[in-house]
Every structure is written in C-alpha cells, then in structure tokens.
C-alpha cells in the first residue's frame, strides 16, 4: 500500500502517479494518450485528482489501465478533499453565451419560461471549471456567437385566416425514428460538470418526451449505462438513442467503440468529421493554465522560468500532431470501413458538414453493394468550438440551397448551433432541415435543475414550436418551406407576387 508521501515523490512527466477515489495509479505511460493532453494530468502529478477526475470521466475509466499500473489503496490518505481554486482565484476571459439581467435569487423551475431562463439559473450554479468549458468557443468566439445571431437575422412571414386544427402536427422522422418534435439532444461532453447524473438526465428526458438523444464519445457516463437508463426508464414513452463517434488516434480503435455502441442498442451512428484536431479554445485553455498556476504550477513546467532564454519548439517541430486528440488522417475513403463495422441495419450520419461541396460529396459516397454509405448529413460548426469564422448552419443551409439543392432530395439534413427557441427550429425546417439539435441548451437545463430542467426544456420548445406554427398558419411541420421566411438580411429577395 503506497503512502501519500510515496505518491508525492512521483510528480513528474518521467514518473507520474495520481490518486483517484483513494487508490493510486501510475499514469506515466498514458500521459501522451490522454485526449485532454498530458498537462491536464500533470497538474495532479503526485496528488489526489479525484475532484477533477470524477465529473470528467465515466465510472471505470482509470480502472481500465493495465493491472500493473494499479498501485493499490493509499494507506494514510486523509478523507478531506484537497482545496481547489475558487472563483475569486481564477479569472478567465469567458463570458456566458447567455447573459440576461442578473437576478438576486435563482428562478424556480416553474418560473423558467425559456431556455435562456434555464441558462440564467445554470450560470449561477455552475462551477468556474464547468462555466469555462460550457461557454468556451474557438479563439475569438466569433463562430460561437454568430451561431446565435444568424438565426435572429431570419424573419418570419405569417399567413392569417387559416384553420390549422386543434393541434398542429409536430411529429417527424429523425435519423430513421419517429419523434414527437423536430428536435433532438445534440452530443456534448462532460454533462456531469453540471449535474451528478450527467447524461442520465438527458437519457430520461429522451425516453419520457419521445425524442432522440445523441451521446458523445466523451460523455461523462459510459455509453452502455446511458443506453440502459434510456431503455429501462419506467416512464419511457418513445425516443431513440444515437452514438456520436470520434475516430481515435489509433484509427482501428474506432472498431471497439462501434462494437460497444452496437451491443448497447444504439440505433444510429453519428460520425464527427470536423475534428481531425481540437480547435484552439482560449477560454478553456486559459482556465486550465490559471488553475495550474493556482496549484503552484504543473509538473511538466516546474522549475522553468518564463524568460526569453526558455526556447519553445520550432514551428512545426512540436512533438506529435498539434492538438491531436483524434485521428488526423480519417478521410472519405474510410467510410466503407465505418459502414462495415456498423452494419447495414441502422443509419450513419456525418456530423460537421459546413459547405455545399462536402454536402454533395456525402451524397456520392457509394459502397461496393451500390448503396449509399451515408444516410444523412448533420450541418454543424461544433458549437463554434473548432474553427473560428467557420460558417454557421444557417449559412451552410443557404449555401446548399443555392449551389447544390439536389442534396435535400437525396439525404435528410440535420443542423445544430445556437438554437435556443422554437422559432429557430421553425426557421431551420423552412430552410430544408429535417430536425434540429440542441447541445448547450440541454446542458444548461440539466445544470439548472437536473432531469426536471431537461424535461422543462422540451416542454418550452414544444410550446414555442406549436405557437409559432399556429401564428404562421401552418398545420404540419412537413408543410414548412422558404415561403414563410424573410431572408432579406442575407441579400435574398422574394419574387414578386
């Protein structure tokens, strides 16, 4: 049984031990394989990392290390948690995506009338670490912020004196499965930052409200546990489960992830194609650097001074591919292999399409059996997390409509990015989208009130979608098209009557 002093002696890149849940582990050989980079582990070299580890990782993650790296319980470990940096100690440039008038008290759930209200509650409850991650965007955050702005640039054109019946029809087909609303829960990592149940809150919501949940490779609960929560929920009334796949650094390891998803019962595979490397996310990186400084510096750089004599690597000579958490060589020719691993029974979608050219290429991917390899495309700029100044889903929808309109006839199109209102959903459907994903909106909802908050988010969206349909004079979401939009702010004028 190692002691606290034994663990503390192994506090460098050459020998790195950490404590998680009272047990010591040798993670030296894993440092460069960690998706978050070596630095995020080296901050806790020789120390207890439990408080940082638990919200970020599914149960059993560190236990999967080879047995010889399990060093056993720490015999004199105090039960007192190690102090972590407080809000006052860590200041970042992060500003919330949603900033409304500050409230002296937290809104009760019954008083939350919009997803912005739920986000306001979440902003009060979230830890600084969680806020930095949830609110971050690439570099200047222009893409993140424009996601929201572009929906507001589209106007609506209501028709009047039309009887839409007692209830407009809102049901649609999402990735091959019937859904009560034309929305789904977008994949997003680290939901346990916001609530101890993390993605389980969203699984219950999908099951109870008859919508789909797309689960991230980097979910903070295991993919089988999330699926089991969905399929076994006693209040289940429908819904579907999709698995979002990042291709790991070792490409062949994707086969293991796909096999786990198939065994757990996931019904569609959503392959992310816009993340060969991780985008430069200043807010998140800055938080981690400041947290390391508050801890006394990370082990990777201990003893180094920030002077001009400290030479960084020459450009393009950094060890390994810069920001490479995933496989940087994944390409179109790999799609037959993905289809073979997933099988022909359930759909495959490509997430991260951002141009008309790539949307058209997706329709042209044909397998050896003469069938399409791709069953749908998912327009997304990754919530503004990846490439700053990347197009929004609104821009990409308009790009496809102008230059490759045949795409809409050949594959269903899904979108996400900046969607917080039912009117945003309606606008996307009018532009040709089949359904709309929400990521941050559901993260804020569960961070505010757990499962109850996520359920409330669906209720709010349903209310807004139904109200908008009635006021537009539309009886069925299938009837929506560009006639109901004013696109003049994008330079698109309507033909004369």
Coordinates of C-alpha atoms in Angstrom, one line a residue:
X1 CA 0.0 0.0 0.0
X2 CA 1.7 3.3 -1.1
X3 CA 1.6 6.2 1.3
X4 CA 0.7 9.8 0.4
X5 CA 4.5 10.5 0.6
X6 CA 5.2 7.7 -1.8
X7 CA 2.7 9.1 -4.4
X8 CA 4.0 12.7 -3.9
X9 CA 7.5 11.5 -4.9
X10 CA 6.2 10.6 -8.3
X11 CA 5.3 14.1 -9.5
X12 CA 6.9 14.5 -12.9
X13 CA 6.5 13.5 -16.6
X14 CA 9.1 10.8 -16.2
X15 CA 7.2 9.2 -13.3
X16 CA 3.6 10.3 -12.7
X17 CA 1.3 8.8 -10.1
X18 CA -2.1 10.1 -9.1
X19 CA -4.7 9.3 -6.5
X20 CA -8.3 8.7 -7.6
X21 CA -11.0 7.7 -5.1
X22 CA -8.5 6.6 -2.5
X23 CA -6.3 4.5 -4.9
X24 CA -3.0 5.2 -6.5
X25 CA -2.3 4.7 -10.2
X26 CA 0.8 5.0 -12.3
X27 CA -0.3 7.0 -15.4
X28 CA 3.2 7.8 -16.8
X29 CA 2.8 5.8 -20.0
X30 CA -0.7 7.2 -20.5
X31 CA 0.2 10.9 -20.4
X32 CA 0.5 11.4 -24.1
X33 CA -2.5 9.3 -24.9
X34 CA -4.9 11.3 -22.8
X35 CA -7.4 13.1 -25.0
X36 CA -7.2 16.2 -22.8
X37 CA -3.4 16.3 -23.2
X38 CA -0.6 15.4 -20.7
X39 CA -0.9 18.8 -19.0
X40 CA -4.3 18.1 -17.6
X41 CA -2.9 15.0 -15.7
X42 CA 0.4 16.6 -14.8
X43 CA -1.4 19.3 -12.8
X44 CA -2.2 16.5 -10.3
X45 CA 1.1 14.5 -10.5
X46 CA 1.8 13.1 -7.1
X47 CA -1.5 14.3 -5.7
X48 CA -5.2 13.5 -5.3
X49 CA -7.0 14.1 -8.6
X50 CA -10.5 12.8 -7.6
X51 CA -12.3 16.1 -7.6
X52 CA -11.2 16.9 -11.2
X53 CA -11.4 13.3 -12.5
X54 CA -14.9 12.3 -11.4
X55 CA -17.0 14.9 -13.3
X56 CA -15.0 14.3 -16.5
X57 CA -14.8 10.6 -16.8
X58 CA -17.3 7.7 -16.9
X59 CA -17.0 5.3 -14.0
X60 CA -14.4 2.7 -14.5
X61 CA -12.2 4.8 -16.9
X62 CA -9.0 4.8 -14.9
X63 CA -9.6 1.2 -13.7
X64 CA -9.1 0.1 -17.4
X65 CA -5.4 0.8 -17.1
X66 CA -3.2 -2.3 -17.1
X67 CA -3.3 -4.1 -13.8
X68 CA 0.4 -3.4 -13.1
X69 CA -0.5 0.4 -13.1
X70 CA -2.9 -0.1 -10.2
X71 CA -0.8 0.6 -7.2
X72 CA -3.5 0.0 -4.6
X73 CA -5.2 1.9 -1.8
X74 CA -3.3 4.8 -0.2
X75 CA -2.9 3.8 3.4
X76 CA -2.7 7.3 5.1
X77 CA -4.9 9.3 2.7
X78 CA -7.0 11.9 4.5
X79 CA -10.7 12.0 3.7
X80 CA -10.6 15.8 3.4
X81 CA -10.8 16.9 -0.2
X82 CA -7.8 18.9 -1.5
X83 CA -8.6 22.6 -1.8
X84 CA -9.3 23.7 -5.4
X85 CA -9.1 27.1 -6.9
X86 CA -12.1 29.3 -6.2
X87 CA -13.9 31.7 -8.5
X88 CA -12.0 34.6 -7.0
X89 CA -8.7 32.9 -7.5
X90 CA -9.3 32.0 -11.1
X91 CA -10.4 34.7 -13.5
X92 CA -10.8 33.9 -17.2
X93 CA -12.0 35.9 -20.3
X94 CA -15.0 33.6 -20.5
X95 CA -18.4 35.3 -20.8
X96 CA -21.6 33.2 -20.8
X97 CA -23.3 32.5 -24.1
X98 CA -26.5 33.8 -22.4
X99 CA -26.3 36.9 -20.3
X100 CA -29.6 38.2 -19.1
X101 CA -30.3 40.7 -16.3
X102 CA -28.7 39.4 -13.1
X103 CA -31.2 38.0 -10.6
X104 CA -30.6 38.2 -6.8
X105 CA -32.3 34.8 -6.4
X106 CA -32.5 31.7 -8.5
X107 CA -35.6 31.4 -10.6
X108 CA -37.8 28.5 -9.6
X109 CA -38.3 25.9 -12.3
X110 CA -42.0 26.9 -12.7
X111 CA -40.9 30.5 -13.5
X112 CA -38.5 29.4 -16.2
X113 CA -40.3 30.4 -19.4
X114 CA -37.4 30.0 -21.9
X115 CA -34.1 28.2 -22.3
X116 CA -32.5 31.5 -21.6
X117 CA -34.1 31.4 -18.2
X118 CA -32.7 27.9 -17.5
X119 CA -29.3 29.2 -18.7
X120 CA -29.5 32.1 -16.3
X121 CA -30.1 29.6 -13.4
X122 CA -27.2 27.4 -14.7
X123 CA -24.9 30.4 -14.8
X124 CA -25.4 30.9 -11.0
X125 CA -25.0 27.2 -10.2
X126 CA -22.1 26.2 -12.5
X127 CA -18.6 25.9 -11.1
X128 CA -15.9 28.1 -12.7
X129 CA -14.4 25.0 -14.4
X130 CA -17.8 24.0 -15.8
X131 CA -18.6 27.5 -17.0
X132 CA -15.3 27.8 -18.8
X133 CA -15.9 24.5 -20.7
X134 CA -19.6 25.1 -21.5
X135 CA -19.2 28.7 -22.6
X136 CA -16.0 28.4 -24.5
X137 CA -15.5 28.8 -28.2
X138 CA -12.6 28.8 -30.6
X139 CA -10.2 31.7 -30.5
X140 CA -12.3 35.0 -30.7
X141 CA -15.6 33.1 -30.2
X142 CA -16.9 34.7 -33.3
X143 CA -18.4 31.4 -34.7
X144 CA -19.9 30.6 -31.3
X145 CA -21.6 34.0 -31.1
X146 CA -22.6 34.2 -34.8
X147 CA -24.4 30.8 -34.4
X148 CA -27.0 32.6 -32.3
X149 CA -27.0 35.9 -34.3
X150 CA -27.7 34.3 -37.7
X151 CA -31.0 32.7 -36.5
X152 CA -32.1 36.2 -35.4
X153 CA -31.3 37.6 -38.9
X154 CA -34.1 35.4 -40.4
X155 CA -37.6 36.9 -40.3
X156 CA -40.9 35.1 -40.4
X157 CA -43.8 35.7 -42.8
X158 CA -47.1 34.7 -41.1
X159 CA -50.2 33.9 -43.0
X160 CA -53.6 34.6 -41.5
X161 CA -57.2 33.2 -41.5
X162 CA -56.0 29.7 -41.9
X163 CA -57.6 26.9 -39.7
X164 CA -54.7 24.7 -38.5
X165 CA -56.9 22.5 -36.5
X166 CA -56.9 21.8 -32.7
X167 CA -53.2 21.0 -32.6
X168 CA -50.6 21.5 -35.3
X169 CA -48.7 18.3 -36.2
X170 CA -45.1 18.4 -34.9
X171 CA -44.0 14.8 -35.3
X172 CA -41.3 14.0 -37.7
X173 CA -38.7 11.3 -38.6
X174 CA -35.3 11.9 -37.0
X175 CA -32.5 9.7 -38.3
X176 CA -34.9 6.9 -39.2
X177 CA -37.0 7.1 -36.0
X178 CA -40.3 8.7 -35.1
X179 CA -40.0 11.7 -32.9
X180 CA -42.7 13.8 -31.1
X181 CA -40.8 17.0 -32.1
X182 CA -38.4 18.0 -34.9
X183 CA -35.6 18.3 -32.3
X184 CA -33.0 16.0 -30.7
X185 CA -30.4 16.3 -28.0
X186 CA -27.0 17.1 -29.6
X187 CA -23.9 15.2 -28.4
X188 CA -21.9 17.2 -25.8
X189 CA -19.2 16.0 -23.5
X190 CA -19.0 16.3 -19.7
X191 CA -22.6 16.7 -18.6
X192 CA -21.5 15.7 -15.1
X193 CA -19.9 19.2 -14.8
X194 CA -23.5 20.4 -14.5
X195 CA -25.2 17.7 -12.5
X196 CA -24.0 14.4 -10.8
X197 CA -26.3 12.3 -13.0
X198 CA -24.9 13.9 -16.2
X199 CA -26.1 12.3 -19.4
X200 CA -28.5 10.1 -17.5
X201 CA -30.7 13.2 -17.1
X202 CA -30.8 13.5 -20.9
X203 CA -31.5 9.8 -21.4
X204 CA -34.5 10.0 -19.1
X205 CA -35.7 13.1 -21.0
X206 CA -35.4 11.5 -24.4
X207 CA -37.3 8.4 -23.2
X208 CA -40.1 10.3 -21.4
X209 CA -40.6 13.0 -24.1
X210 CA -40.2 10.8 -27.1
X211 CA -37.2 12.5 -28.7
X212 CA -33.7 11.3 -29.6
X213 CA -30.5 11.7 -27.6
X214 CA -27.2 11.6 -29.4
X215 CA -24.5 10.5 -26.9
X216 CA -20.9 11.8 -27.2
X217 CA -17.8 9.6 -27.3
X218 CA -16.7 11.8 -24.4
X219 CA -19.8 11.5 -22.3
X220 CA -19.1 11.6 -18.6
X221 CA -21.0 8.3 -18.1
X222 CA -20.4 5.1 -20.1
X223 CA -22.3 4.6 -23.3
X224 CA -23.8 1.3 -22.1
X225 CA -25.0 2.9 -18.8
X226 CA -26.6 5.8 -20.7
X227 CA -28.4 3.5 -23.1
X228 CA -29.6 1.3 -20.2
X229 CA -31.0 4.3 -18.5
X230 CA -32.9 5.2 -21.6
X231 CA -34.3 1.7 -22.5
X232 CA -35.2 0.8 -18.9
X233 CA -36.8 4.1 -17.8
X234 CA -40.1 3.2 -16.2
X235 CA -41.7 6.3 -17.7
X236 CA -40.4 5.7 -21.2
X237 CA -42.9 6.8 -24.0
X238 CA -40.6 6.6 -27.0
X239 CA -37.5 8.2 -28.3
X240 CA -34.2 6.9 -29.7
X241 CA -30.5 6.7 -28.9
X242 CA -27.7 7.6 -31.3
X243 CA -24.0 7.3 -30.7
X244 CA -21.6 10.1 -31.8
X245 CA -18.2 8.8 -32.8
X246 CA -14.9 10.5 -32.8
X247 CA -12.2 8.5 -34.6
X248 CA -9.5 7.8 -32.0
X249 CA -5.8 8.5 -32.6
X250 CA -5.3 4.8 -33.4
X251 CA -7.9 4.5 -36.2
X252 CA -8.6 0.8 -35.6
X253 CA -9.7 1.6 -32.0
X254 CA -12.9 3.0 -33.6
X255 CA -14.0 -0.6 -34.1
X256 CA -14.1 -1.1 -30.3
X257 CA -16.2 2.0 -29.8
X258 CA -18.6 1.0 -32.5
X259 CA -18.9 -2.5 -31.1
X260 CA -19.8 -1.2 -27.7
X261 CA -22.4 1.1 -29.1
X262 CA -24.0 -1.7 -31.2
X263 CA -24.1 -4.0 -28.2
X264 CA -25.7 -1.3 -26.0
X265 CA -28.5 -0.8 -28.5
X266 CA -27.7 2.5 -30.1
X267 CA -29.8 3.0 -33.2
X268 CA -27.8 5.4 -35.4
X269 CA -24.1 6.2 -35.7
X270 CA -23.2 9.9 -36.0
X271 CA -19.6 10.2 -37.2
X272 CA -17.9 13.6 -36.4
X273 CA -15.8 14.8 -39.3
X274 CA -14.8 18.3 -38.4
X275 CA -12.4 17.4 -35.6
X276 CA -9.2 15.9 -37.0
X277 CA -7.6 18.1 -34.3
X278 CA -9.1 20.0 -31.4
X279 CA -9.8 23.7 -32.1
X280 CA -7.9 26.4 -30.2
X281 CA -10.2 27.2 -27.3
X282 CA -8.7 30.0 -25.4
X283 CA -11.2 30.2 -22.6
X284 CA -10.9 26.5 -21.7
X285 CA -7.1 26.5 -22.1
X286 CA -6.7 29.7 -20.1
X287 CA -8.8 28.3 -17.2
X288 CA -6.6 25.2 -17.1
X289 CA -3.4 27.3 -17.1
X290 CA -4.7 29.5 -14.3
X291 CA -5.8 26.5 -12.3
X292 CA -2.3 25.1 -12.7
X293 CA -0.8 28.4 -11.6
X294 CA -3.1 28.4 -8.6
X295 CA -1.9 24.9 -7.8
X296 CA 1.7 26.1 -7.8
X297 CA 2.4 25.2 -11.4
X298 CA 2.1 22.0 -13.4
X299 CA 4.8 19.3 -13.2
X300 CA 5.5 19.5 -16.9
X301 CA 6.9 23.0 -16.5
X302 CA 8.1 23.1 -12.8
X303 CA 11.4 24.9 -12.5
X304 CA 11.1 26.6 -15.8
X305 CA 11.1 30.4 -15.9
X306 CA 9.1 32.5 -18.4
X307 CA 12.1 34.1 -19.9
X308 CA 13.4 34.7 -23.4
X309 CA 16.1 32.0 -22.7
X310 CA 13.4 29.4 -22.5
X311 CA 13.2 28.2 -26.1
X312 CA 9.9 26.7 -27.3
X313 CA 10.0 24.2 -30.1
X314 CA 10.5 25.5 -33.6
X315 CA 7.2 25.9 -35.6
X316 CA 6.0 22.5 -37.0
X317 CA 8.6 20.7 -34.8
X318 CA 6.3 20.2 -31.8
X319 CA 6.2 16.6 -30.6
X320 CA 3.4 14.8 -32.3
X321 CA 0.5 16.5 -34.2
X322 CA -0.6 19.7 -32.5
X323 CA -3.9 19.3 -30.6
X324 CA -4.4 15.8 -32.0
X325 CA -6.9 14.1 -29.6
X326 CA -8.3 12.2 -32.6
X327 CA -7.1 10.6 -35.8
X328 CA -5.9 13.3 -38.1
X329 CA -5.9 11.1 -41.2
X330 CA -9.5 10.0 -41.3
X331 CA -10.9 10.6 -44.8
X332 CA -13.7 9.9 -47.3
X333 CA -12.1 6.5 -48.3
X334 CA -12.6 5.3 -44.7
X335 CA -16.4 5.4 -44.9
X336 CA -16.7 1.9 -46.3
X337 CA -14.8 0.6 -43.3
X338 CA -17.1 2.5 -40.9
X339 CA -20.2 1.1 -42.7
X340 CA -18.8 -2.4 -42.5
X341 CA -18.2 -2.0 -38.7
X342 CA -21.6 -0.5 -38.1
X343 CA -23.5 -2.8 -40.4
X344 CA -26.3 -2.1 -42.9
X345 CA -29.3 -2.1 -40.4
X346 CA -29.1 1.4 -38.9
X347 CA -28.2 4.8 -40.3
X348 CA -24.9 6.6 -40.5
X349 CA -24.7 10.4 -40.4
X350 CA -21.7 12.7 -41.0
X351 CA -21.6 15.5 -38.4
X352 CA -19.7 18.6 -39.1
X353 CA -20.5 19.3 -42.8
X354 CA -20.0 23.0 -43.4
X355 CA -20.0 23.5 -47.2
X356 CA -22.2 22.7 -50.2
X357 CA -19.2 20.9 -51.7
X358 CA -19.0 18.4 -48.8
X359 CA -22.7 18.0 -48.6
X360 CA -22.7 17.0 -52.3
X361 CA -19.8 14.7 -51.8
X362 CA -21.7 12.9 -48.9
X363 CA -24.5 12.1 -51.4
X364 CA -21.9 10.5 -53.7
X365 CA -20.4 8.0 -51.3
X366 CA -21.4 4.6 -52.6
X367 CA -20.5 1.2 -51.2
X368 CA -19.5 -1.9 -53.1
X369 CA -23.1 -3.1 -52.9
X370 CA -24.2 0.0 -54.8
X371 CA -25.9 1.6 -51.8
X372 CA -25.2 4.9 -50.2
X373 CA -22.7 4.8 -47.3
X374 CA -24.2 7.8 -45.7
X375 CA -27.9 8.1 -44.6
X376 CA -27.9 11.8 -43.7
X377 CA -25.7 14.8 -43.1
X378 CA -25.5 16.9 -40.0
X379 CA -24.6 20.6 -40.5
X380 CA -22.6 21.9 -37.5
X381 CA -19.6 24.0 -36.7
X382 CA -19.2 22.2 -33.4
X383 CA -20.9 24.9 -31.4
X384 CA -18.2 27.3 -32.5
X385 CA -15.6 25.2 -30.7
X386 CA -13.5 24.1 -33.7
X387 CA -12.6 26.6 -36.5
X388 CA -13.2 30.2 -35.7
X389 CA -15.0 32.0 -38.5
X390 CA -16.4 28.8 -39.8
X391 CA -19.9 29.1 -41.3
X392 CA -23.0 28.8 -39.2
X393 CA -25.6 26.2 -40.0
X394 CA -27.8 29.0 -41.4
X395 CA -25.0 29.9 -43.8
X396 CA -24.4 26.3 -44.8
X397 CA -28.2 25.7 -45.4
X398 CA -28.3 28.7 -47.6
X399 CA -25.1 27.6 -49.4
X400 CA -26.6 24.2 -50.2
X401 CA -29.9 25.7 -51.3
X402 CA -28.1 28.0 -53.7
X403 CA -25.4 25.7 -55.1
X404 CA -26.5 22.1 -54.5
X405 CA -30.2 22.0 -53.9
X406 CA -30.4 18.4 -55.0
X407 CA -28.8 17.4 -51.7
X408 CA -32.1 17.9 -49.9
X409 CA -33.8 15.4 -52.2
X410 CA -31.1 12.8 -51.7
X411 CA -30.3 12.9 -48.0
X412 CA -32.1 14.2 -44.9
X413 CA -30.3 17.2 -43.4
X414 CA -29.9 17.9 -39.7
X415 CA -28.5 21.0 -38.1
X416 CA -27.4 22.5 -34.7
X417 CA -25.7 25.6 -33.4
X418 CA -27.1 28.5 -31.4
X419 CA -30.6 27.1 -31.3
X420 CA -32.5 28.2 -28.2
X421 CA -36.0 29.0 -29.4
X422 CA -38.8 27.2 -31.1
X423 CA -38.7 29.9 -33.7
X424 CA -35.1 28.9 -34.5
X425 CA -36.3 25.3 -35.1
X426 CA -39.1 26.5 -37.4
X427 CA -36.6 28.6 -39.4
X428 CA -34.3 25.6 -39.9
X429 CA -37.2 23.4 -41.1
X430 CA -38.2 26.1 -43.6
X431 CA -34.7 26.1 -45.0
X432 CA -34.8 22.3 -45.5
X433 CA -33.6 20.8 -42.3
X434 CA -35.4 17.6 -41.1
X435 CA -34.7 18.2 -37.4
X436 CA -32.6 20.5 -35.2
X437 CA -30.2 19.5 -32.4
X438 CA -29.6 21.4 -29.2
X439 CA -26.5 20.9 -27.1
X440 CA -25.7 23.8 -24.8
X441 CA -29.4 24.4 -24.2
X442 CA -29.8 21.0 -22.7
X443 CA -26.5 21.3 -20.8
X444 CA -27.8 24.5 -19.2
X445 CA -31.1 22.9 -18.4
X446 CA -29.7 19.9 -16.6
X447 CA -27.2 22.1 -14.8
X448 CA -30.0 24.2 -13.5
X449 CA -32.5 21.5 -12.4
X450 CA -31.2 18.0 -13.5
X451 CA -33.8 15.8 -15.2
X452 CA -36.6 18.2 -14.3
X453 CA -34.8 21.0 -16.0
X454 CA -34.2 19.0 -19.2
X455 CA -37.9 17.9 -19.2
X456 CA -38.9 21.5 -18.8
X457 CA -36.7 22.5 -21.8
X458 CA -38.6 20.1 -24.0
X459 CA -41.9 21.5 -22.8
X460 CA -40.8 25.0 -23.5
X461 CA -39.6 24.1 -27.0
X462 CA -42.9 22.3 -27.7
X463 CA -44.9 25.3 -26.6
X464 CA -42.8 27.6 -28.8
X465 CA -42.9 25.4 -31.9
X466 CA -46.7 24.9 -31.6
X467 CA -47.3 28.6 -31.0
X468 CA -45.2 29.6 -34.0
X469 CA -46.9 27.1 -36.3
X470 CA -50.3 28.4 -35.3
X471 CA -49.2 32.1 -35.8
X472 CA -47.7 31.2 -39.2
X473 CA -50.9 29.4 -40.3
X474 CA -49.2 26.0 -40.7
X475 CA -50.9 22.8 -39.7
X476 CA -48.0 20.4 -40.1
X477 CA -44.2 20.9 -39.8
X478 CA -43.9 19.0 -43.1
X479 CA -45.6 22.0 -44.8
X480 CA -42.8 24.5 -43.8
X481 CA -40.7 25.9 -46.6
X482 CA -39.0 29.1 -47.6
X483 CA -42.3 30.9 -48.3
X484 CA -42.6 31.5 -44.6
X485 CA -39.2 33.3 -44.3
X486 CA -37.9 36.7 -44.8
X487 CA -34.2 36.3 -45.9
X488 CA -33.6 39.9 -46.9
X489 CA -30.8 40.4 -44.4
X490 CA -28.9 37.7 -46.3
X491 CA -29.5 39.5 -49.6
X492 CA -32.2 37.1 -50.7
X493 CA -35.3 38.8 -52.0
X494 CA -38.6 37.2 -52.7
X495 CA -40.1 37.0 -56.1
X496 CA -43.0 39.3 -56.9
X497 CA -46.5 38.1 -56.5

